[in-house]
Coordinates of C-alpha atoms and ligand atoms in Angstrom, one line a residue:
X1094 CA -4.2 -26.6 19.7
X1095 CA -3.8 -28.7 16.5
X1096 CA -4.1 -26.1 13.6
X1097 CA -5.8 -28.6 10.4
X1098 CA -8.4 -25.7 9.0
X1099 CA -7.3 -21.5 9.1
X1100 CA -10.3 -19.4 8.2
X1101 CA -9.1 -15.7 6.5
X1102 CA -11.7 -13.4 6.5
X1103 CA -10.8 -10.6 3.8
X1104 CA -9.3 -11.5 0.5
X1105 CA -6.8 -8.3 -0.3
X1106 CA -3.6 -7.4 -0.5
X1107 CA -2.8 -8.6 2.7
X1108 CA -4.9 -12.0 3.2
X1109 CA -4.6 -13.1 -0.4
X1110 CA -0.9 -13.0 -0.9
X1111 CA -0.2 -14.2 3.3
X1112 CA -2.6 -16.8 3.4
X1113 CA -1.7 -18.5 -0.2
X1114 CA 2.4 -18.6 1.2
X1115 CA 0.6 -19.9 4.2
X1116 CA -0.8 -22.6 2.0
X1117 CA 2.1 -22.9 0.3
X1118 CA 4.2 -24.1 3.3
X1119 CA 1.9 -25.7 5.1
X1120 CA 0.3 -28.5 2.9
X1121 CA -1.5 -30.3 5.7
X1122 CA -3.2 -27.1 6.6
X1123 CA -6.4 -26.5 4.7
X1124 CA -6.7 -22.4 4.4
X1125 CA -9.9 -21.0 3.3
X1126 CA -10.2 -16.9 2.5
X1127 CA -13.6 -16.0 2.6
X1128 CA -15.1 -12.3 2.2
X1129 CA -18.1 -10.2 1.5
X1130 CA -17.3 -9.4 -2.1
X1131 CA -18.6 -12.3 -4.2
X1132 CA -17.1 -10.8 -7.5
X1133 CA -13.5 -10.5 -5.5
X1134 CA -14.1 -14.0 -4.5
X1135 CA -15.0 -15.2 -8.4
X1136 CA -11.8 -13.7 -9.6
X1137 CA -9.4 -15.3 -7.1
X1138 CA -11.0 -18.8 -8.7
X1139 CA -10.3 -16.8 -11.9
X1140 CA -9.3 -20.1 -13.9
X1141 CA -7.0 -18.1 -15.9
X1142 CA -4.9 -16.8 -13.0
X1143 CA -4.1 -14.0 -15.0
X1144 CA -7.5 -12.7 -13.7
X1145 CA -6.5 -12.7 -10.0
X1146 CA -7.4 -9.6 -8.3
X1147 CA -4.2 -8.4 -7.4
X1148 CA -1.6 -8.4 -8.9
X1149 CA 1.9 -9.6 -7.0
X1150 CA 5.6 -10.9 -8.5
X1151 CA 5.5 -14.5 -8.1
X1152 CA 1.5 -15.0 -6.2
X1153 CA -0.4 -16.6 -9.3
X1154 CA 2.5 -19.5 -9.7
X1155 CA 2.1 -19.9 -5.6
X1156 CA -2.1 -19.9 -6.2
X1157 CA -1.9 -22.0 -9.3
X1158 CA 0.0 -24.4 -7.2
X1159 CA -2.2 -24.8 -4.6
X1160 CA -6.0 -23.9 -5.2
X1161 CA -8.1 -26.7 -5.0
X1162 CA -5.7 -28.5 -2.8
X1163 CA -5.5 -26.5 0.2
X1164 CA -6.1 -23.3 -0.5
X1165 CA -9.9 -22.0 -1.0
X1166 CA -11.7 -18.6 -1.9
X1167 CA -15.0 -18.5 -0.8
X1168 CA -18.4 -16.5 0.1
X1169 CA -19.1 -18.7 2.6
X1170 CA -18.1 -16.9 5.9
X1171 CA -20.0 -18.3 8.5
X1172 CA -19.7 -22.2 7.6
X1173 CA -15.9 -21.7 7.4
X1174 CA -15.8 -19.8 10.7
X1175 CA -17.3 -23.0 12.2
X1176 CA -14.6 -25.4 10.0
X1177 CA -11.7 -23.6 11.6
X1178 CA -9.5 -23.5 14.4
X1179 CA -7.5 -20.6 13.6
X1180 CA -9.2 -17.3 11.9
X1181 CA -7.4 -14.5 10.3
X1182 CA -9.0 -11.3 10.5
X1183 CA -7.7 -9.2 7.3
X1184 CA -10.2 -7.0 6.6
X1185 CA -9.4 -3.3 5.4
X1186 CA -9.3 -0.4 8.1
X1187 CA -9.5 2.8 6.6
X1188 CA -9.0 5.9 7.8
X1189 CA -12.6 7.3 9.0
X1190 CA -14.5 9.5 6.6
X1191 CA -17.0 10.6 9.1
X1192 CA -17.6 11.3 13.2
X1193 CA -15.6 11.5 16.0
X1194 CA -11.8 10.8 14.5
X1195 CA -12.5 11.7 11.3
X1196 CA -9.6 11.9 9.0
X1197 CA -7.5 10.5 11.7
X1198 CA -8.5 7.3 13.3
X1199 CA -8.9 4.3 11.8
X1200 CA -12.7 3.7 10.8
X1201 CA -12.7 -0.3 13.0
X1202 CA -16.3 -0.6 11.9
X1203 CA -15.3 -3.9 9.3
X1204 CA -12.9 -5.9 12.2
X1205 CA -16.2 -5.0 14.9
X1206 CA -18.5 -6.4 11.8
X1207 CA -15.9 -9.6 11.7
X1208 CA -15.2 -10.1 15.5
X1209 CA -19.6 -10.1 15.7
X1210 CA -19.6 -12.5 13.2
X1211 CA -17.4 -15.1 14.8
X1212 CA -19.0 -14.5 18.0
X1213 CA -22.3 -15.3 16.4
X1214 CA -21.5 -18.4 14.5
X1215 CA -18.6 -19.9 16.4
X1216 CA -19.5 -23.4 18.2
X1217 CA -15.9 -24.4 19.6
X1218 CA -12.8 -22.7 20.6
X1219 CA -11.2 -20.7 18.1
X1220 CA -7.9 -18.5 17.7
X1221 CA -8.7 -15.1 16.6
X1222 CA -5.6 -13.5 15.0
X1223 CA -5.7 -9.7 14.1
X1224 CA -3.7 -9.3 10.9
X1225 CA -5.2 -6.0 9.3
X1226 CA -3.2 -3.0 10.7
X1227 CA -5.1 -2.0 14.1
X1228 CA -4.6 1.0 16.5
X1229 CA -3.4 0.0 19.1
X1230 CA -5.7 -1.7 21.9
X1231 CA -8.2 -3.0 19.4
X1232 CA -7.4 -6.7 20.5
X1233 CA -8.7 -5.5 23.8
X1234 CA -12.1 -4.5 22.2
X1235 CA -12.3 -7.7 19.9
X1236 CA -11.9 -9.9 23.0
X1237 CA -14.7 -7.6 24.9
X1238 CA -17.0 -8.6 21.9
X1239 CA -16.2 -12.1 21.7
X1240 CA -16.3 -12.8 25.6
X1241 CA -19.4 -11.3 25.6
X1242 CA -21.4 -13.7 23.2
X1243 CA -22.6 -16.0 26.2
X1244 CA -22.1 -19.1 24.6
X1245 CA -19.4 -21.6 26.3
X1246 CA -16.7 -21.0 23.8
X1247 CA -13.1 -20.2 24.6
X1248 CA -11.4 -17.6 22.1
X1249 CA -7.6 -16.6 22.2
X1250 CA -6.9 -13.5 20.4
X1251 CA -3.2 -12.7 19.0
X1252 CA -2.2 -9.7 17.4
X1253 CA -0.1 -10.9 14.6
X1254 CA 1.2 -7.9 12.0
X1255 CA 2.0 -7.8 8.8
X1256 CA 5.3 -7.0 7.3
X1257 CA 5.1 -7.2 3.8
X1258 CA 5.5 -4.5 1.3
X1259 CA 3.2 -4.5 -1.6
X1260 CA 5.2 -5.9 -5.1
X1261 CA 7.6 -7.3 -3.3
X1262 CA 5.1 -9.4 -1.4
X1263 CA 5.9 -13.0 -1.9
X1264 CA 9.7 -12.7 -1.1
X1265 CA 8.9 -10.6 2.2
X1266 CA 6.4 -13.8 3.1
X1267 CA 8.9 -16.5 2.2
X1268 CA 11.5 -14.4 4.3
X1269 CA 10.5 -12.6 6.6
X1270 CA 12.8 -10.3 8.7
X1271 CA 10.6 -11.1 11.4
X1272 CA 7.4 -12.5 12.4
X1273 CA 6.2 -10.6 15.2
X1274 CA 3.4 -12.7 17.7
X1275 CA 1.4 -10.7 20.5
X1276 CA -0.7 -12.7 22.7
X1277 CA -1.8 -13.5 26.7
X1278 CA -2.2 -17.3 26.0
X1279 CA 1.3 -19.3 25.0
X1280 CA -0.6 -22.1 23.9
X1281 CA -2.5 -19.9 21.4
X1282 CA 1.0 -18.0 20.7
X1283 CA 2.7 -21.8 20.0
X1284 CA 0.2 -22.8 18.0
X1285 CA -0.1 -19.6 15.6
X1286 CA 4.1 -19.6 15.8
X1287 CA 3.8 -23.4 14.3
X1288 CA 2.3 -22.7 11.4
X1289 CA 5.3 -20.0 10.6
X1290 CA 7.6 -22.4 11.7
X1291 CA 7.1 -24.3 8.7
X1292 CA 9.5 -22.3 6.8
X1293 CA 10.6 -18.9 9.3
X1294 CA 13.2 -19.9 11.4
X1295 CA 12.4 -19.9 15.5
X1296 CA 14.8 -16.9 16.2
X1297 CA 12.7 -14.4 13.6
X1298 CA 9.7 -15.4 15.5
X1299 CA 9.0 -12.9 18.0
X1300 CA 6.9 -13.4 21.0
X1301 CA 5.2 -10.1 22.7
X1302 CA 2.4 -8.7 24.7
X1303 CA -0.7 -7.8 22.6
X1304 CA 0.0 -4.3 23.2
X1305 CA 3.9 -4.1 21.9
X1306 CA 2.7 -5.8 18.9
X1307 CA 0.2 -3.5 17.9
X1308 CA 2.2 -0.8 18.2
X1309 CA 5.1 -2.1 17.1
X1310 CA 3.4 -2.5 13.4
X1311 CA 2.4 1.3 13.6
X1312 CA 6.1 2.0 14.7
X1313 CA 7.3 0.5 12.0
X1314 CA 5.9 1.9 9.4
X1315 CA 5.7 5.5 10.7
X1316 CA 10.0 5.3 11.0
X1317 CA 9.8 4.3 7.6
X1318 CA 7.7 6.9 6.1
X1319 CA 9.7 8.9 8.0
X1320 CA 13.0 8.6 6.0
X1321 CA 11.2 9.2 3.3
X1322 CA 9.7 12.1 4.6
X1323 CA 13.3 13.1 5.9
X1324 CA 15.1 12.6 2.5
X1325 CA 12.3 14.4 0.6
X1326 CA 12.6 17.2 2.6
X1327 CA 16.1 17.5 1.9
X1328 CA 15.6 17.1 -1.8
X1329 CA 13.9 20.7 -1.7
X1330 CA 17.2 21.8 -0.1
X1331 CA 19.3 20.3 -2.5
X1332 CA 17.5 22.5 -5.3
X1333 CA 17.8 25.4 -3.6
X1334 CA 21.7 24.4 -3.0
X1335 CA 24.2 22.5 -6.1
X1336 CA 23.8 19.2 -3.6
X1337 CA 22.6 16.0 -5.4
X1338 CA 20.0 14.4 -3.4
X1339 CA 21.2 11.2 -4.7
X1340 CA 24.9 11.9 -3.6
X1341 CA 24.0 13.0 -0.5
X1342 CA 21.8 9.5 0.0
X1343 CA 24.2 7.4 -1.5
X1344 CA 26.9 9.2 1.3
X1345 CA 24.6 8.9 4.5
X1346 CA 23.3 5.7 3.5
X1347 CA 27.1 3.7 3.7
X1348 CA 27.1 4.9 7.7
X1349 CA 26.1 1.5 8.9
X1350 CA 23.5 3.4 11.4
X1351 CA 21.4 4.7 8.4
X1352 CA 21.6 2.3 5.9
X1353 CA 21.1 2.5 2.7
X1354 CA 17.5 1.6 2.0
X1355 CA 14.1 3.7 2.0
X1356 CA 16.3 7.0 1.4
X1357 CA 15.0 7.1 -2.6
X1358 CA 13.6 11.1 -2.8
X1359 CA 10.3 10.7 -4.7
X1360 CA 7.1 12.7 -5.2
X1361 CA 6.1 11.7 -1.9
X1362 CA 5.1 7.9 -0.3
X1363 CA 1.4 6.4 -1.2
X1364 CA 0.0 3.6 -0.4
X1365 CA -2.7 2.1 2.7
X1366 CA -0.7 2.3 5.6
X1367 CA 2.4 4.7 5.8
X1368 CA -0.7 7.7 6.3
X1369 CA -3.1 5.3 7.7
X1370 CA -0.7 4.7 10.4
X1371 CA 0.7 7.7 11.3
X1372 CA -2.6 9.3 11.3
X1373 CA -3.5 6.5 14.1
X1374 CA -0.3 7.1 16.2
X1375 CA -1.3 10.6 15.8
X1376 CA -4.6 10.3 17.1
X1377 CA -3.7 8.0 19.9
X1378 CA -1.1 10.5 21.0
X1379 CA -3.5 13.4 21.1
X1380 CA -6.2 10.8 22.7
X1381 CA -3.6 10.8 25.6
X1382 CA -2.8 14.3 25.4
X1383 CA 0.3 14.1 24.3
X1384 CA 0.5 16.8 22.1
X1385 CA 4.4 16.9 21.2
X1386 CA 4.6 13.3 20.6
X1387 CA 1.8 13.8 18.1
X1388 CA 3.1 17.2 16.4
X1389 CA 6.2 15.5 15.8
X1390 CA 4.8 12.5 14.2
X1391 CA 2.1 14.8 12.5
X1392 CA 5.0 17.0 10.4
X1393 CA 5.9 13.4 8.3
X1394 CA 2.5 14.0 6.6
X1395 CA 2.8 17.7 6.3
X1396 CA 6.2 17.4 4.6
X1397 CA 4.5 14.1 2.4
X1398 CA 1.5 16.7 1.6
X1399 CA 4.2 19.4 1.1
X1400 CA 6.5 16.9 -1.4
X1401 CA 3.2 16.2 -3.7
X1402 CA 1.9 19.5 -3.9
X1403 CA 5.7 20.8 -4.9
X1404 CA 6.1 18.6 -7.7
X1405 CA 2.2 19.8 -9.4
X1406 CA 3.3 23.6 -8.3
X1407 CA 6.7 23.3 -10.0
X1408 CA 5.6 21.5 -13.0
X1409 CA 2.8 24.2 -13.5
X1410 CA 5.5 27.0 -13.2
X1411 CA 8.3 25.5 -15.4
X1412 CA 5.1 25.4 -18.0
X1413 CA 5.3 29.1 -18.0
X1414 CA 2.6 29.1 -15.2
X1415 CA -0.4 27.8 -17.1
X1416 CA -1.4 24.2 -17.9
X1417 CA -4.5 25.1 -19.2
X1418 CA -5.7 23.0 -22.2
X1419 CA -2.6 21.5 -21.8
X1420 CA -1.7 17.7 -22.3
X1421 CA -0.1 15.9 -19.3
X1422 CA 1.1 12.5 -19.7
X1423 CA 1.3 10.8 -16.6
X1424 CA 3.4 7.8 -16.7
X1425 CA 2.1 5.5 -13.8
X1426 CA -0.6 5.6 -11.7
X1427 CA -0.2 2.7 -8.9
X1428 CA 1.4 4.2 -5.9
X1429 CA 5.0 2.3 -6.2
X1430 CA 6.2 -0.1 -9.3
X1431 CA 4.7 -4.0 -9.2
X1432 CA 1.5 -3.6 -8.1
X1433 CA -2.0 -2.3 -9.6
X1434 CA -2.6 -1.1 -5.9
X1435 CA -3.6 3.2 -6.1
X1436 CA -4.4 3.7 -2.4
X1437 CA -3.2 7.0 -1.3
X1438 CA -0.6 7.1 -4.6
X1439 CA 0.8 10.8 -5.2
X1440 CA -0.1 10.7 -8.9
X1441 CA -4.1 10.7 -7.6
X1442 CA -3.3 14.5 -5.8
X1443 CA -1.2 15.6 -8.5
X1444 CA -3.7 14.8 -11.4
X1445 CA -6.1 16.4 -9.0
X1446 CA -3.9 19.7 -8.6
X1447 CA -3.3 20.0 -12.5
X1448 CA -6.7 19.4 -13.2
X1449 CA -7.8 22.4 -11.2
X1450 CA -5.9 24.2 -13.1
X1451 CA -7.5 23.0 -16.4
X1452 CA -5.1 20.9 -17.3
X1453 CA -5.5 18.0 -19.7
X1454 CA -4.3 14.3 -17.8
X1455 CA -3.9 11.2 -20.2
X1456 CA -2.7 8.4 -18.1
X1457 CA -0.6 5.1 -18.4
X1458 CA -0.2 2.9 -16.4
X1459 CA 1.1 -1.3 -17.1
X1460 CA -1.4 -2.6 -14.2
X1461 CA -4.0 0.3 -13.6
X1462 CA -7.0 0.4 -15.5
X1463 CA -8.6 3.6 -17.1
X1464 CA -12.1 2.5 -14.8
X1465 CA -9.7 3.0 -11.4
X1466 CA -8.2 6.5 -12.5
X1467 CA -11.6 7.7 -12.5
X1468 CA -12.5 5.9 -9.6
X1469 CA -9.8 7.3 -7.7
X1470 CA -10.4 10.7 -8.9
X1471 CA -14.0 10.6 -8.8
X1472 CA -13.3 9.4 -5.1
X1473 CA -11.9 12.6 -3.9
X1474 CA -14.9 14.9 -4.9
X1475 CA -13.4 17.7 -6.4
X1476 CA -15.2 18.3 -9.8
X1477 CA -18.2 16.2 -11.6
X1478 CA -17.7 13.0 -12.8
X1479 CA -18.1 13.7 -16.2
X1480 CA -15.7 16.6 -15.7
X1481 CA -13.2 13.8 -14.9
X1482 CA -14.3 12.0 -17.7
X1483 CA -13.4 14.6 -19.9
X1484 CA -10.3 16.1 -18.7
X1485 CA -8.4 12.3 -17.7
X1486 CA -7.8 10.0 -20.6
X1487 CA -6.3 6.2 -20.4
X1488 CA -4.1 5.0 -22.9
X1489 CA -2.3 1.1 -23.4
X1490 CA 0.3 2.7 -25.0
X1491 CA 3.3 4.8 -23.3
X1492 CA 3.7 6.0 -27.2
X1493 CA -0.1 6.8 -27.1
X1494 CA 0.0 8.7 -24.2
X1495 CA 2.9 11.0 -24.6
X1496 CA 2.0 11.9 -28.2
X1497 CA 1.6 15.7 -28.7
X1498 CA 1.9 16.1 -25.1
X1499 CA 3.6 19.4 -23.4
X1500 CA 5.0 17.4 -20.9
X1501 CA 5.7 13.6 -19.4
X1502 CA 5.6 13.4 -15.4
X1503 CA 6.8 10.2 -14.2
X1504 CA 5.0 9.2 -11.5
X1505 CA 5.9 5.4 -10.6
X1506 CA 9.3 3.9 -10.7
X1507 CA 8.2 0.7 -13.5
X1508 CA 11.1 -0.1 -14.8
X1509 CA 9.8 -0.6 -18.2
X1510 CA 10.0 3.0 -18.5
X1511 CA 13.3 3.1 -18.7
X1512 CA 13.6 1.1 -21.9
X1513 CA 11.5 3.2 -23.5
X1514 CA 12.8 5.0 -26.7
X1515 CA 13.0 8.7 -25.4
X1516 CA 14.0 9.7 -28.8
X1517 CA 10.9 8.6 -30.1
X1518 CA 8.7 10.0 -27.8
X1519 CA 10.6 13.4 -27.6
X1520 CA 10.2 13.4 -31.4
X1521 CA 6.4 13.2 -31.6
X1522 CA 6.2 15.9 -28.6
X1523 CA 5.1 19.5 -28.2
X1524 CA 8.4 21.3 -28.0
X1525 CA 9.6 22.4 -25.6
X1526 CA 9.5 18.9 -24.7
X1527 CA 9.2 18.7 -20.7
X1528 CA 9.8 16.0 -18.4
X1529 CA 9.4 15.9 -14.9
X1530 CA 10.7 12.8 -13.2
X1531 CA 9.0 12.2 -9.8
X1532 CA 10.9 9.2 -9.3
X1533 CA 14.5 9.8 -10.2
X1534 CA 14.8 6.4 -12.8
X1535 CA 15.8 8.4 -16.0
X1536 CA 19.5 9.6 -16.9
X1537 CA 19.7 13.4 -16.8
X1538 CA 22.2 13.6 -19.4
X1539 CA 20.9 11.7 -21.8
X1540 CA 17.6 13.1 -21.7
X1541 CA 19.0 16.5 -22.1
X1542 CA 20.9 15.4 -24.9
X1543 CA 17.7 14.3 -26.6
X1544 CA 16.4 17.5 -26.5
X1545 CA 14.3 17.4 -23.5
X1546 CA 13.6 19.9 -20.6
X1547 CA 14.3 17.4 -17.7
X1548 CA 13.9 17.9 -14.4
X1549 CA 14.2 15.4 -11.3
X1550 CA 13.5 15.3 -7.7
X1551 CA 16.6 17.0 -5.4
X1552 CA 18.4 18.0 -8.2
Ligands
LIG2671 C1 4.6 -0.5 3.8 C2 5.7 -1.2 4.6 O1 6.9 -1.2 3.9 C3 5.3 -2.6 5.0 O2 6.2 -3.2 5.9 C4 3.9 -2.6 5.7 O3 3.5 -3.9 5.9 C5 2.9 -1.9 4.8 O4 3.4 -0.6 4.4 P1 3.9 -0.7 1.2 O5 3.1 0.5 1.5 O6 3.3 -1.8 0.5 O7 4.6 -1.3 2.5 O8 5.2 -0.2 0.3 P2 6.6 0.5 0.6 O9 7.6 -0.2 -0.2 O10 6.8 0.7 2.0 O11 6.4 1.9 -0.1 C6 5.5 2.9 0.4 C7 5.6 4.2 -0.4 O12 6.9 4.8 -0.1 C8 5.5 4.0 -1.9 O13 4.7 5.1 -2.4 C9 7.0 4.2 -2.3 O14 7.1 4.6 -3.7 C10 7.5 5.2 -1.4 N1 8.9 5.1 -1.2 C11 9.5 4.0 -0.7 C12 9.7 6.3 -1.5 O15 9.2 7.3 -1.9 N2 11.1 6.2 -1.3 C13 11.7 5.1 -0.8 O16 12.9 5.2 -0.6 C14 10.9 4.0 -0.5
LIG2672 P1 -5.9 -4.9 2.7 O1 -4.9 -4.1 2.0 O2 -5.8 -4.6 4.2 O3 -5.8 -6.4 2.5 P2 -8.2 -4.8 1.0 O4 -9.2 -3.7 0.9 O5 -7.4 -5.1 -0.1 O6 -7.4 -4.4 2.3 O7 -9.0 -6.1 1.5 C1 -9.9 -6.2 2.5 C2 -11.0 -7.2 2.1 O8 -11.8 -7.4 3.3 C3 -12.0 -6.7 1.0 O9 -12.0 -7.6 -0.1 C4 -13.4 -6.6 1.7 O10 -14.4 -7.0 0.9 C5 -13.2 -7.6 2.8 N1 -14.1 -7.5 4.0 C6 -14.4 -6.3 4.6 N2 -15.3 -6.6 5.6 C7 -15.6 -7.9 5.6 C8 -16.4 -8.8 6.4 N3 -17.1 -8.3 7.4 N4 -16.5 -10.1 6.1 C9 -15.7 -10.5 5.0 N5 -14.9 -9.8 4.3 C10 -14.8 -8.5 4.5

């Protein structure tokens, strides 16, 4: 099939940036992202592209570029359904909050809402590609409600998973390790591999069954939060022992069978899909009974949960076990550096932990917004609103936030605070002046010789 319109339905982190570099390379292709959230959709056609809704390295040049030309952001879901040949379904798939699976399985109630939708308004054949990160199967229960509409239209549906990793987006779209394609028809499969092939060589194109792609997307990222889960676990070793967690990295990563990336010790991975995903693989496991496959799979979040709630516990105790009425400046809030993404970030279940015990959180953040910390916070139910209102403060200024504090925890890697002048902010601190770097990005010895109380991950 001749691919000249592509329909994305969800305008996020995943089918804003994809669909743009889609775009991008693909000039003769007219792309349209349409979703549900009319305000969403207003500020991806944000004039000032400043304004986008997410923020990404490099995506407002690539949307500048090519809005109005052949890339679109609209409401209109069911006319551009009808336009298009292809449609991406990118819609989020949270973990479910309530029923059967709750807490586990991922809540498939949006991609059903989407897969209804095409079914309803479709008129000709149409390639239905599953994008957002899916259990595995769900291209099975897709087609089921699409070949059930009992109108005479043909629909191919490919399971096509993305890669990218949020703030570094844009590069891992323009090159891709691999472009992974699961499908029963090859025409379909050809047609959807075309549009890659623009600028992704052929041989990082991989063709699959619907089934191997699926899971291999949940693989993925459960391997990867995996050695994160696996270095963090022995950071807590190495401060029990005089190893260097960093060392010990740096050593393991130059065997060319580990490598040496994803082994950074942190206060534990955020973000929508390492937990997401394992919690799936988990619950698909169990679905089959098998019950060692998911304990073993299960343990990466314990030891994640384990990681966050050690960093809160151990900066509570080096206070002299009270951070009552105590100020707290949090230095990032987004759940890695180069995004204003929060989903799932550590520094959400630390604030939490630290405001039970009275503490007092002021926050910065350089993409997060003082309206999202609450959000987060209120999101998790713990105390009142207003409660959170009180105790959590947002500053714009990393001078701001850390004056009169007791201590700084560091909870994103930005490297802007790095440049920072620690002499400064040690100076207009409550002495002891305490630091507790979640993410490893200061130098130990010259904080200490500023005066500080430092204290890192695995060290
Ligand atoms: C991940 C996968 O990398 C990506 O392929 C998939 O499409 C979506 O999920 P993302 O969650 O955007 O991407 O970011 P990633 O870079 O994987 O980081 C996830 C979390 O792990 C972050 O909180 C990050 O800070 C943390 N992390 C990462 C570490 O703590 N240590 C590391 O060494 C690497
Ligand atoms: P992701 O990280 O997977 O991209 P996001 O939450 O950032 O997830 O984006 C998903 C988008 O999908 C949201 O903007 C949401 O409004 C949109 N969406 C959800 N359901 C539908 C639907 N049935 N039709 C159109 N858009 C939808």
């Amino acid at each position: 099939m001749k691919i000249t319109n592509i329909c994305c339905i969800g305008a996020g982190y995943v089918g804003g940036p994809t669909m743009a570099v889609i775009a991008k390379k693909n000039p003769n292709i007219k792309v349209t992202i349409v979703d549900i959230n009319a305000e969403r959709i207003a500020a991806w056609n944000d004039e000032d592209v400043s304004n986008l809704p997410i923020y990404e390295p490099g995506l407002a040049e690539i949307v500048e570029e090519t809005r109005g030309k052949n890339l679109f952001f609209t409401t209109e879901i069911d006319k551009t359904i009808k336009e298009s040949e292809m449609i991406f379904i990118s819609v989020n798939t949270p973990t479910k909050t309530y029923g059967k699976g709750k807490g586990m399985a991922a809540d498939l109630k949006y991609v059903e809402l989407c897969a209804r939708n095409i079914a309803e308004v479709a008129t000709t054949d149409k390639i239905v590609v599953e994008k957002s990160t899916l259990p595995v199967r769900t291209a099975q229960a897709i087609k089921s409600i699409l070949h059930n509409t009992g109108k005479d239209v043909k629909f191919s549906i490919l399971s096509n998973p993305e890669f990218l990793a949020e703030g570094t987006a844009v590069q891992d779209l323009l090159n891709p390790d691999r472009v992974l394609i699961g499908g029963e028809s090859e025409e379909a499969i050809e047609s959807l591999a075309n549009v890659y092939a623009s600028w992704v060589p052929q041989d990082r194109i991989l063709r699959t069954n619907v089934w191997s792609s699926e899971l291999s997307k949940l693989t993925a990222n459960a391997f990867l939060a995996q050695r994160i889960s696996s270095i963090n676990a022995i950071s807590e070793l190495c401060e029990h022992t005089e190893a260097d967690v960093n060392e010990v990295a740096k050593a393991i990563g130059m065997d060319s069978r580990i490598g040496p990336k994803f082994l950074n010790a942190s206060i534990g991975f955020g973000g929508s899909c390492f937990q997401k995903d394992i919690l799936n693989l988990v619950y698909i496991a169990r679905s089959y009974n098998l019950q060692a496959v998911a304990d073993y799979w299960e343990q990466v979040i314990i030891l994640n949960d384990h990681q966050k709630r050690r960093f809160s516990d151990n900066l509570i105790s080096t206070l002299y076990n009270t951070v009552s009425g105590k100020k707290i400046a949090m230095l990032g809030w987004a759940f890695k550096k180069d995004t204003n993404d929060t989903r799932e970030s550590a520094a959400i279940y630390v604030a939490d932990h630290l405001l039970s015990e009275q503490a007092n959180i002021a926050v910065y953040d350089p993409k997060v917004n003082g309206e999202k910390v609450q959000a987060d916070l209120n999101y998790l139910n713990t105390r009142s609103e207003a409660e959170n209102k009180e105790l959590v403060k947002s500053y714009n200024d990393p001078y701001e936030v850390t004056k009169d504090a007791h201590a700084v925890a560091i909870m994103t890697e930005w490297d802007e605070f790095k440049t920072y002048d620690w002499q400064k902010i040690y100076d207009q601190m409550k002495k002891p002046a305490f630091i507790f770097d979640g993410r490893n990005i200061l130098d130990p010895i010259e904080m200490k010789n500023i005066g500080f109380e430092y204290s890192s991950i695995g060290k």
